[in-house]
Short mmCIF file of C-alpha atoms in Angstrom, two decimals:
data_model
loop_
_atom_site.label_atom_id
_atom_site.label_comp_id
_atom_site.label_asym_id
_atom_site.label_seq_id
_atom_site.Cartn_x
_atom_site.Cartn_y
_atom_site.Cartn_z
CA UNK A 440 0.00 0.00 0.00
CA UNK A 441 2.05 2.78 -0.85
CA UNK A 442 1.71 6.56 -1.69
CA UNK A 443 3.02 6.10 -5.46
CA UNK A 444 1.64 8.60 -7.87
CA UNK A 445 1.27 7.87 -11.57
CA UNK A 446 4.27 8.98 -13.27
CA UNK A 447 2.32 12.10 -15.13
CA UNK A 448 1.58 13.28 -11.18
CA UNK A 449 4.29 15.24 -8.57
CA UNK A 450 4.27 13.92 -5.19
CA UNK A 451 7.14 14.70 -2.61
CA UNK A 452 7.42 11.33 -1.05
CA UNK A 453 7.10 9.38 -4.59
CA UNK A 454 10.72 8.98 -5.14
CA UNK A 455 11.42 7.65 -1.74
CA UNK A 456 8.42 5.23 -2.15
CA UNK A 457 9.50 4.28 -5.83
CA UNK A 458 13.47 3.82 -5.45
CA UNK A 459 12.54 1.34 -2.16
CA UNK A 460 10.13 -0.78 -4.51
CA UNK A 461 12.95 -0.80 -7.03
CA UNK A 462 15.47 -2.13 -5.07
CA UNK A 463 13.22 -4.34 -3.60
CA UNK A 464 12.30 -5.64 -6.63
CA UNK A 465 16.53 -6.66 -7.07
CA UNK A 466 15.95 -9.28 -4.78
CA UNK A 467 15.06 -12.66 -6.44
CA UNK A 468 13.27 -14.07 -3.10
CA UNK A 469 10.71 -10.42 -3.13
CA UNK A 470 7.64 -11.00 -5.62
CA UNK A 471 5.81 -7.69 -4.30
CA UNK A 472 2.67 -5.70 -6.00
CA UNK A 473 1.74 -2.30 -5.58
CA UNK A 474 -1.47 -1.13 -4.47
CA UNK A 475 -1.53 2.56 -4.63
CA UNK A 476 -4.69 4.92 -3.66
CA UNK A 477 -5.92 7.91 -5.46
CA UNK A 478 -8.46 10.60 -4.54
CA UNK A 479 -11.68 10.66 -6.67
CA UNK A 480 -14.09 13.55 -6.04
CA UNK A 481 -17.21 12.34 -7.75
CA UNK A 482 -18.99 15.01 -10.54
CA UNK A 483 -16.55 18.19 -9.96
CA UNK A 484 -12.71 16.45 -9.26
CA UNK A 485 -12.06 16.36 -13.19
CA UNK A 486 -13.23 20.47 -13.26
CA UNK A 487 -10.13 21.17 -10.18
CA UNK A 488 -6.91 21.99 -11.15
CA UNK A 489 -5.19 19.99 -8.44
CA UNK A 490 -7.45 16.77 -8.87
CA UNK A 491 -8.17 16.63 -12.74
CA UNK A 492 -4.62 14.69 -12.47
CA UNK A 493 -6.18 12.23 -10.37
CA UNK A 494 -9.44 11.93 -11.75
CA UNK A 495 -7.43 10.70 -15.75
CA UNK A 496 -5.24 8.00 -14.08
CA UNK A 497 -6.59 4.92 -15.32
CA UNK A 498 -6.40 1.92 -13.00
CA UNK A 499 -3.31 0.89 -13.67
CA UNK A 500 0.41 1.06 -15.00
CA UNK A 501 3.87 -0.52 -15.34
CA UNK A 502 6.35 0.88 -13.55
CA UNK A 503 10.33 -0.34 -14.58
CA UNK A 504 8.55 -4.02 -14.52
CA UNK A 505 6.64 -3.35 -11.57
CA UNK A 506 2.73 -3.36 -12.05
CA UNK A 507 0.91 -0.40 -10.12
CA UNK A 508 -2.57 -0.20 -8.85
CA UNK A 509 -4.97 2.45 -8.87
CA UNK A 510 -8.07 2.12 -6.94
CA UNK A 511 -9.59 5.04 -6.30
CA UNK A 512 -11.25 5.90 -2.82
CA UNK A 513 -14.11 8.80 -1.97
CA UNK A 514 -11.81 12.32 -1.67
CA UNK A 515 -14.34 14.89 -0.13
CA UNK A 516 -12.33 18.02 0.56
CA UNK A 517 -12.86 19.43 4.40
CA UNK A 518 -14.13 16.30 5.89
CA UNK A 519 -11.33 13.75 4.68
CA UNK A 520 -8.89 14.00 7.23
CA UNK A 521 -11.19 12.05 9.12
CA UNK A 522 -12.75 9.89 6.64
CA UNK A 523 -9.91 9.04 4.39
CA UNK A 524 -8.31 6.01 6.27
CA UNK A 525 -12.03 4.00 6.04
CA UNK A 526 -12.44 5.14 2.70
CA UNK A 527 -9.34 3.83 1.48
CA UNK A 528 -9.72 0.53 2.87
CA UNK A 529 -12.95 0.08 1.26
CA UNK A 530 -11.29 0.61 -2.31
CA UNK A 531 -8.36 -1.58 -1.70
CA UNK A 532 -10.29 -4.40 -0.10
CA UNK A 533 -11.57 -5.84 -3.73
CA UNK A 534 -8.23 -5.02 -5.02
CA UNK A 535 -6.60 -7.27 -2.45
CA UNK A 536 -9.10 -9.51 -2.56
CA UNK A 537 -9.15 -10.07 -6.49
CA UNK A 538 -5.11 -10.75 -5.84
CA UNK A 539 -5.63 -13.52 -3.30
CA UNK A 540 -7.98 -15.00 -5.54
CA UNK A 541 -5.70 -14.40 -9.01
CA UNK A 542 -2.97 -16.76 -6.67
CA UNK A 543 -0.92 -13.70 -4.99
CA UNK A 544 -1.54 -14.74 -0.89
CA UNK A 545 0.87 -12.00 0.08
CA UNK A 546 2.59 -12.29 3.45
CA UNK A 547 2.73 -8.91 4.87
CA UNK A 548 1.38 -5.47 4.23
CA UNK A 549 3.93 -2.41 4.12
CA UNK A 550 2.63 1.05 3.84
CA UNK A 551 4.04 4.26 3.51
CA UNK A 552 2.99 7.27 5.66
CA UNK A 553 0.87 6.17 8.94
CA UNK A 554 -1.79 8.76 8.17
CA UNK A 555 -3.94 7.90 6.05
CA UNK A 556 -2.36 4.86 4.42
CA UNK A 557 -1.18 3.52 7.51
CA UNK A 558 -4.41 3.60 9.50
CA UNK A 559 -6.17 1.73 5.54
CA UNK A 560 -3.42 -0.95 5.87
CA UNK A 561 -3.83 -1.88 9.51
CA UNK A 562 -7.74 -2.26 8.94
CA UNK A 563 -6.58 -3.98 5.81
CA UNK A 564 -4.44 -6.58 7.65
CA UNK A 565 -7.30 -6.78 10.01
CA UNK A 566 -9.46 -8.17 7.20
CA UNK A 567 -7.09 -10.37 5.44
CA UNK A 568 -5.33 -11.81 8.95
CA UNK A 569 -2.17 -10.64 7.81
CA UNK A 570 1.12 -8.50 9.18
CA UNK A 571 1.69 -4.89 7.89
CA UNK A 572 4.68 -2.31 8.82
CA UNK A 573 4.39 1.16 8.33
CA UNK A 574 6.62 3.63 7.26
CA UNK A 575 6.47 7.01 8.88
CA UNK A 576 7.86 9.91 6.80
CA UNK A 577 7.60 13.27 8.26
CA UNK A 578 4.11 15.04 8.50
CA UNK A 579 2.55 11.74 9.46
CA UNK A 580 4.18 11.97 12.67
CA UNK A 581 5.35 15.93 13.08
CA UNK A 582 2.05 17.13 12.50
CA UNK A 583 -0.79 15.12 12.00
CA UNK A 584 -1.09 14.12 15.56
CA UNK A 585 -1.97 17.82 16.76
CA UNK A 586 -5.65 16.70 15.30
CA UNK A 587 -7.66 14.68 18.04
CA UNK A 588 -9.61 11.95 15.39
CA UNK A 589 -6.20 11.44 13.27
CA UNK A 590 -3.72 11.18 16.82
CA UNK A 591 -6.16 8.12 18.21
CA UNK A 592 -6.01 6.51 15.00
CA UNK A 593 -2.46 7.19 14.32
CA UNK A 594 -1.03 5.64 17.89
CA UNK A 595 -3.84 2.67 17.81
CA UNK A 596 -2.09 1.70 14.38
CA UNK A 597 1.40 2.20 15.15
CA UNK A 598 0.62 -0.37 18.64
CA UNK A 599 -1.31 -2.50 16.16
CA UNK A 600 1.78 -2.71 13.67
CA UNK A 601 4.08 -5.75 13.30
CA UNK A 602 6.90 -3.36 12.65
CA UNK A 603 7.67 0.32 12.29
CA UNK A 604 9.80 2.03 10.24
CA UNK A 605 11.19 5.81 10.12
CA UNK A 606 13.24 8.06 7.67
CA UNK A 607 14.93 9.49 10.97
CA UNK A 608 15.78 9.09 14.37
CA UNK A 609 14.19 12.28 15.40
CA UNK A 610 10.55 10.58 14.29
CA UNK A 611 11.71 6.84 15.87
CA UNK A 612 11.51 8.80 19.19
CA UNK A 613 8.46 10.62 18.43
CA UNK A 614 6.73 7.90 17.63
CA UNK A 615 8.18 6.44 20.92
CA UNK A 616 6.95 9.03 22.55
CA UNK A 617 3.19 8.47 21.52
CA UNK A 618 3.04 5.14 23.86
CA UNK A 619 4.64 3.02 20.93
CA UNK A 620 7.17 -0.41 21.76
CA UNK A 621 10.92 0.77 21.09
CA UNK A 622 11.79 -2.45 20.24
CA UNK A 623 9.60 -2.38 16.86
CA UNK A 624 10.43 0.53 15.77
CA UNK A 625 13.55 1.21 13.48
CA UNK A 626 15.26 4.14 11.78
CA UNK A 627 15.72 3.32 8.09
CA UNK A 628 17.00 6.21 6.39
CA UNK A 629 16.22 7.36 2.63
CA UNK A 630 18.62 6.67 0.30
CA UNK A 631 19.95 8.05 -2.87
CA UNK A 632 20.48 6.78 -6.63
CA UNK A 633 24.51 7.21 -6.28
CA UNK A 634 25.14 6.80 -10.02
CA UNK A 635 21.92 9.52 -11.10
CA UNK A 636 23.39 11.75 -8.85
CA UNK A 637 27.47 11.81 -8.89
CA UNK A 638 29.81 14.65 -9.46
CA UNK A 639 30.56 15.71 -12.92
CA UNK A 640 32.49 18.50 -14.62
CA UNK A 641 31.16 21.63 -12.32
CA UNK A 642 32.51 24.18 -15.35
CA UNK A 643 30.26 22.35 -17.79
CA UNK A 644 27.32 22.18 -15.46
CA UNK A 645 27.10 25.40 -15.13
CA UNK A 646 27.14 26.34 -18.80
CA UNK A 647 24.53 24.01 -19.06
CA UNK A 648 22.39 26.04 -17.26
CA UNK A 649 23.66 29.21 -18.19
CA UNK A 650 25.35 30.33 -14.82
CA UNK A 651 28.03 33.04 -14.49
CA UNK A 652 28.51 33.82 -10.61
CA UNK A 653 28.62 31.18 -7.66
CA UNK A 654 25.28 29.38 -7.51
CA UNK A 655 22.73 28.82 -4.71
CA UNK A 656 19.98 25.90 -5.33
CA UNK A 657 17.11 25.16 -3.86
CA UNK A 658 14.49 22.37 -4.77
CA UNK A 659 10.83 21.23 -3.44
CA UNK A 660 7.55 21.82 -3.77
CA UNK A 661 6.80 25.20 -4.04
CA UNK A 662 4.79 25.39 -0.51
CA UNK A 663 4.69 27.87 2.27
CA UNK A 664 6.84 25.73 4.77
CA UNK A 665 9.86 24.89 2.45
CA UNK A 666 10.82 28.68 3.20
CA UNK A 667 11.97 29.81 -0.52
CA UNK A 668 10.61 33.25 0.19
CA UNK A 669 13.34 33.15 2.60
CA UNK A 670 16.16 32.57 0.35
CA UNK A 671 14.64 35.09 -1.96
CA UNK A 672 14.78 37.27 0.50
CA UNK A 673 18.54 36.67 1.49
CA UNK A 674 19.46 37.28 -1.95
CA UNK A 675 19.52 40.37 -1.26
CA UNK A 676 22.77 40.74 1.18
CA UNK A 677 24.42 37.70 -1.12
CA UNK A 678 25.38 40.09 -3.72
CA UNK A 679 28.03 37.99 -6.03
CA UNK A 680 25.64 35.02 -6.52
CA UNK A 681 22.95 33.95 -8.34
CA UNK A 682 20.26 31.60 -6.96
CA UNK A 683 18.00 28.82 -8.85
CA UNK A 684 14.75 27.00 -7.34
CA UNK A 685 13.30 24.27 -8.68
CA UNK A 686 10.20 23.17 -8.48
CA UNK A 687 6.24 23.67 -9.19
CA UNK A 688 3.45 24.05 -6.47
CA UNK A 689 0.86 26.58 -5.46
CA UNK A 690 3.75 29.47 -4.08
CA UNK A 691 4.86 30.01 -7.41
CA UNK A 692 3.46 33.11 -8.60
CA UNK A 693 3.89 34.74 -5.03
CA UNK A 694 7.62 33.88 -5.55
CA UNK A 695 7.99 35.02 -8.53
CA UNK A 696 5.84 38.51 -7.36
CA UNK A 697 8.16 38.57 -4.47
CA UNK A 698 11.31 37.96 -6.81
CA UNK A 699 9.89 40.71 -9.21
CA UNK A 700 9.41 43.11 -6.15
CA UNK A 701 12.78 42.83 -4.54
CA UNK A 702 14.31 43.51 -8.13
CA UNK A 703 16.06 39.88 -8.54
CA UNK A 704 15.11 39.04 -11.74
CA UNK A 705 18.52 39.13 -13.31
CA UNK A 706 20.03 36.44 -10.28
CA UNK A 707 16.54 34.48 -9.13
CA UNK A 708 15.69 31.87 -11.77
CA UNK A 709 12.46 29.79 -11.12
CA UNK A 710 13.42 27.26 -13.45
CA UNK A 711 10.36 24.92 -12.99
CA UNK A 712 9.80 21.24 -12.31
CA UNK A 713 12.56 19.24 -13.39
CA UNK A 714 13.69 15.39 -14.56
CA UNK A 715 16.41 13.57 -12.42
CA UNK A 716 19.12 14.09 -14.83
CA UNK A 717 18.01 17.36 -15.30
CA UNK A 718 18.63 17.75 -11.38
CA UNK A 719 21.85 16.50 -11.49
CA UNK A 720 22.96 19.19 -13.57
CA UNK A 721 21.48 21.46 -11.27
CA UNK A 722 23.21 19.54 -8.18
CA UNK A 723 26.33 19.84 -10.08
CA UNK A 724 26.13 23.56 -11.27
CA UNK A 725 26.18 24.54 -7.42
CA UNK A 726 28.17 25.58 -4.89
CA UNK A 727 25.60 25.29 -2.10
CA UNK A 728 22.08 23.75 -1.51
CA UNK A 729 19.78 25.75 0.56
CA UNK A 730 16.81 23.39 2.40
CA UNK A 731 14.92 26.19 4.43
CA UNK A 732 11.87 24.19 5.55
CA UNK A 733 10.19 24.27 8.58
CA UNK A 734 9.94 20.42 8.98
CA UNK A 735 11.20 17.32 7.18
CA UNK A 736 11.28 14.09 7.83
CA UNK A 737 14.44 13.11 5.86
CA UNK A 738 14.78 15.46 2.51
CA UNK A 739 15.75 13.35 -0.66
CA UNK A 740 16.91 16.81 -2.21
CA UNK A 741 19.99 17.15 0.91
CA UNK A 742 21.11 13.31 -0.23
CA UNK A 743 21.11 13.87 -3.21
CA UNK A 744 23.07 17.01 -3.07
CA UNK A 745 25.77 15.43 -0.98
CA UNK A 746 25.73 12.57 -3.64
CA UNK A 747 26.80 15.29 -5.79
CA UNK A 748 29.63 16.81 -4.01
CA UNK A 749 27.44 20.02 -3.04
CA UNK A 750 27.70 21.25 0.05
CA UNK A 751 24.68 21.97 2.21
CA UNK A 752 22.72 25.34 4.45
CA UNK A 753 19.82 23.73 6.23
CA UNK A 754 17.65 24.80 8.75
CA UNK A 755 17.86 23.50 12.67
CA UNK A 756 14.89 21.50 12.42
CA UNK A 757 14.54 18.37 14.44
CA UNK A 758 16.61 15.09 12.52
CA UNK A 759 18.77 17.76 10.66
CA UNK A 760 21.70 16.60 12.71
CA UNK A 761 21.18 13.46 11.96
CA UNK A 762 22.34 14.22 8.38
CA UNK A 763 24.71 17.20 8.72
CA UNK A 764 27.28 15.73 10.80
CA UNK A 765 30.43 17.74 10.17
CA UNK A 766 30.87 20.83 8.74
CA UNK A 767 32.66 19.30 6.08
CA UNK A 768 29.94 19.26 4.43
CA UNK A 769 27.22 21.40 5.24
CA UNK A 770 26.14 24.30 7.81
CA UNK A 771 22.99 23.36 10.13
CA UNK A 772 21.69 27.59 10.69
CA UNK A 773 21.32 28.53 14.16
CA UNK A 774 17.61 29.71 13.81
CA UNK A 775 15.13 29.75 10.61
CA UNK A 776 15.52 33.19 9.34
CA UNK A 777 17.29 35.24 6.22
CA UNK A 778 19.91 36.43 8.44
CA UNK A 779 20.53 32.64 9.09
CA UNK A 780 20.29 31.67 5.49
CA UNK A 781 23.04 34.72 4.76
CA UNK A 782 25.44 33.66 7.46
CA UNK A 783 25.39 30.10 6.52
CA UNK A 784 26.23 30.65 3.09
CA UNK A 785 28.77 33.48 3.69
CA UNK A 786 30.15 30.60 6.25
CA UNK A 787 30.41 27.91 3.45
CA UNK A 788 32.15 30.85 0.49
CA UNK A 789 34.53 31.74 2.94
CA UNK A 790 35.79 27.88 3.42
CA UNK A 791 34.44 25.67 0.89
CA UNK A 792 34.55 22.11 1.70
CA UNK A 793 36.24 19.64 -1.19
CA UNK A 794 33.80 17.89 -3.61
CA UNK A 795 35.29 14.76 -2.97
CA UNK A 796 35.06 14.95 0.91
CA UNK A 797 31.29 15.80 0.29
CA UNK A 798 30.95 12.88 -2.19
CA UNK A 799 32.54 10.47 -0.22
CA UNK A 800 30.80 11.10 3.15
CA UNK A 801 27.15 11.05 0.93
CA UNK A 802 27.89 7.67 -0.15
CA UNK A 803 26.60 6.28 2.99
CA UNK A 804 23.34 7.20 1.69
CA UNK A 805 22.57 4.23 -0.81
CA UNK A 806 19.81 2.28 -1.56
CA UNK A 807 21.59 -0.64 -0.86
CA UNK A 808 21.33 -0.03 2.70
CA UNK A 809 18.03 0.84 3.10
CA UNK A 810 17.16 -2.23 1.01
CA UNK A 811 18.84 -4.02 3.15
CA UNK A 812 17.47 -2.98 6.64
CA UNK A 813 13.70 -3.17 5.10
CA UNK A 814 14.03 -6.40 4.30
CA UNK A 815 15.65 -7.09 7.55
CA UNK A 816 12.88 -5.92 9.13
CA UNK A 817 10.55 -8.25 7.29
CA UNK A 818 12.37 -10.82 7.95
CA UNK A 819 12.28 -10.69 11.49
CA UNK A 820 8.09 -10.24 11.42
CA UNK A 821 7.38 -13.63 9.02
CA UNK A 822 10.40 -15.07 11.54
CA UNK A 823 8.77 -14.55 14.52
CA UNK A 824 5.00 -16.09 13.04
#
């Protein structure tokens, strides 16, 4: 049960879900299908900008060998936070069902974010008498449990789980902290496609994209907490640079108002939503990555920077040390703020750390790894049965 858009559709945590599946899928003794659900809003969802995506996905696709499917489960906007986790179970059930029948009995259920995918797979494995996991990623567990309905649902699933998995150590103690066993709960970090994203020739990089001062990057979706109107903002003290964001999302014409305001045009470039190897470029181009959000659970974008021999400014938010652990390769800012943002980078200019150093220590980031520990943990649930 996992949170994997259709290829045509953006969603934050897709990679992380899709690069696990893949490696997965490496492993001759893993026969795995993927059940992933979509929002329908009956009558009006194909009239909505954000949903008309939804609404044209078809019910399913092939994924790099993998077969994907699409059920689609009753989206009604305002009273879903609350409704959602039922609703999904009830379009999955026949799904699952038709699978048992078609000779897939599946062992174990693993789901990706606890809220609501988490809370559809434990009534799920409720109905089928089977094990499930759950994999908490970062608003699941930051934020979602401020809201009284979600929070009882939330820690009644994580007690009910077989296993627990987390994309930091931060949210394995959170998580803890909600009443939940230590002792099934594991930190399995993301990981990073270490060939996609390797250094190459920085000089030709940055012709590429057409840079000619040292270059500030910045990638996400283009939302309110990933803090871009921050490092917009900064630009303005970090005079002999020029900074590029990449990305799409609903901040995008107040960015590029606020760019157009603060007269940055000619060093802010929104240069859109962008393919992997187009990000590598990007990666490569750099000199520093800027993540200014106001939570994360473990950012793909840092990894993958790292991977690239970029040094890293990041926010103090909670897990952030658990990625920036030297200042060989990266500043963690002492509050979230553009004087922050402005320090760190002046901090990084001033004593640039070597691409290689920043490679090397990034390479502990594979998918290998966290390949490795996921199927350690299942493992250890079928074991124990």
């Amino acid at each position: 049960l996992s949170s994997l858009y259709p290829n045509k559709i953006f969603s934050g945590r897709g990679s992380f879900v899709e690069n696990k599946i893949l490696n997965l899928k490496n492993h001759s003794d893993v026969e795995h299908r993927v059940v992933s659900p979509l929002p329908h809003i009956p009558l009006l969802g194909r009239f909505m900008s954000v949903q008309k995506a939804f609404e044209m996905v078809g019910a399913s696709e092939t994924r790099n060998g993998v077969e994907v499917l699409y059920p689609k489960y009753l989206h009604i906007p305002g009273l879903s936070m609350n409704i959602g986790p039922r609703n999904i179970f009830k379009a999955c059930k026949p799904i699952l069902q038709r699978l048992i029948k078609e000779g897939f009995d599946f062992d174990i259920i693993d789901a990706h974010y606890v809220y609501p995918d988490g809370v559809a797979a434990y009534y799920l494995a409720k109905e089928f008498n089977k094990p499930f996991t759950v994999t908490a990623l970062g608003t699941d567990i930051n934020t979602l449990p401020n809201y009284k309905k979600p929070r009882a649902l939330i820690i009644e699933t994580l007690k009910h789980a077989s296993g627990i998995a987390a994309v930091s150590k931060d949210l394995c103690q959170k998580i803890i902290d909600l009443g939940v066993s230590e002792d099934k709960t594991v930190p399995i970090y993301n990981g990073v496609d270490l060939d996609m994203f390797a250094p190459t020739n920085k000089h030709e990089a940055r012709a590429k994209i057409g840079a000619s001062k040292n270059v500030l990057l910045s990638i996400g979706n283009l939302i309110s907490l990933k803090g871009f109107d921050l490092i917009i903002k900064a630009m303005e003290e970090i005079k002999d640079a020029e900074l590029y964001i990449a990305g799409s999302g609903p901040e995008d014409t107040n960015l590029k108002n606020l760019i157009r305001e603060l007269g940055l045009e000619d060093r802010v470039k929104m240069v859109g939503r962008l393919a992997q190897n187009e990000l590598a470029t990007y990666y490569n181009a750099a000199d520093i990555f800027i993540l200014a959000s106001s939570h994360e659970g473990m950012a793909n974008v840092l990894l993958e920077s790292l991977a690239c021999g970029t040094p890293v400014v990041a926010t103090p938010i909670a897990g952030m040390d658990e990625v920036i652990t030297s200042d060989a390769v990266g500043v963690i800012m002492d509050d979230r703020s553009v004087d922050a943002i402005v320090s760190g980078v002046s901090k990084l200019l001033d004593n640039m750390p070597a691409r290689a150093d920043v490679r090397k220590y990034g390479e502990q980031f594979d998918w290998q790894t966290t390949s490795r520990l996921q199927l350690e943990l299942f493992e250890k649930i079928l074991n124990s049965g």
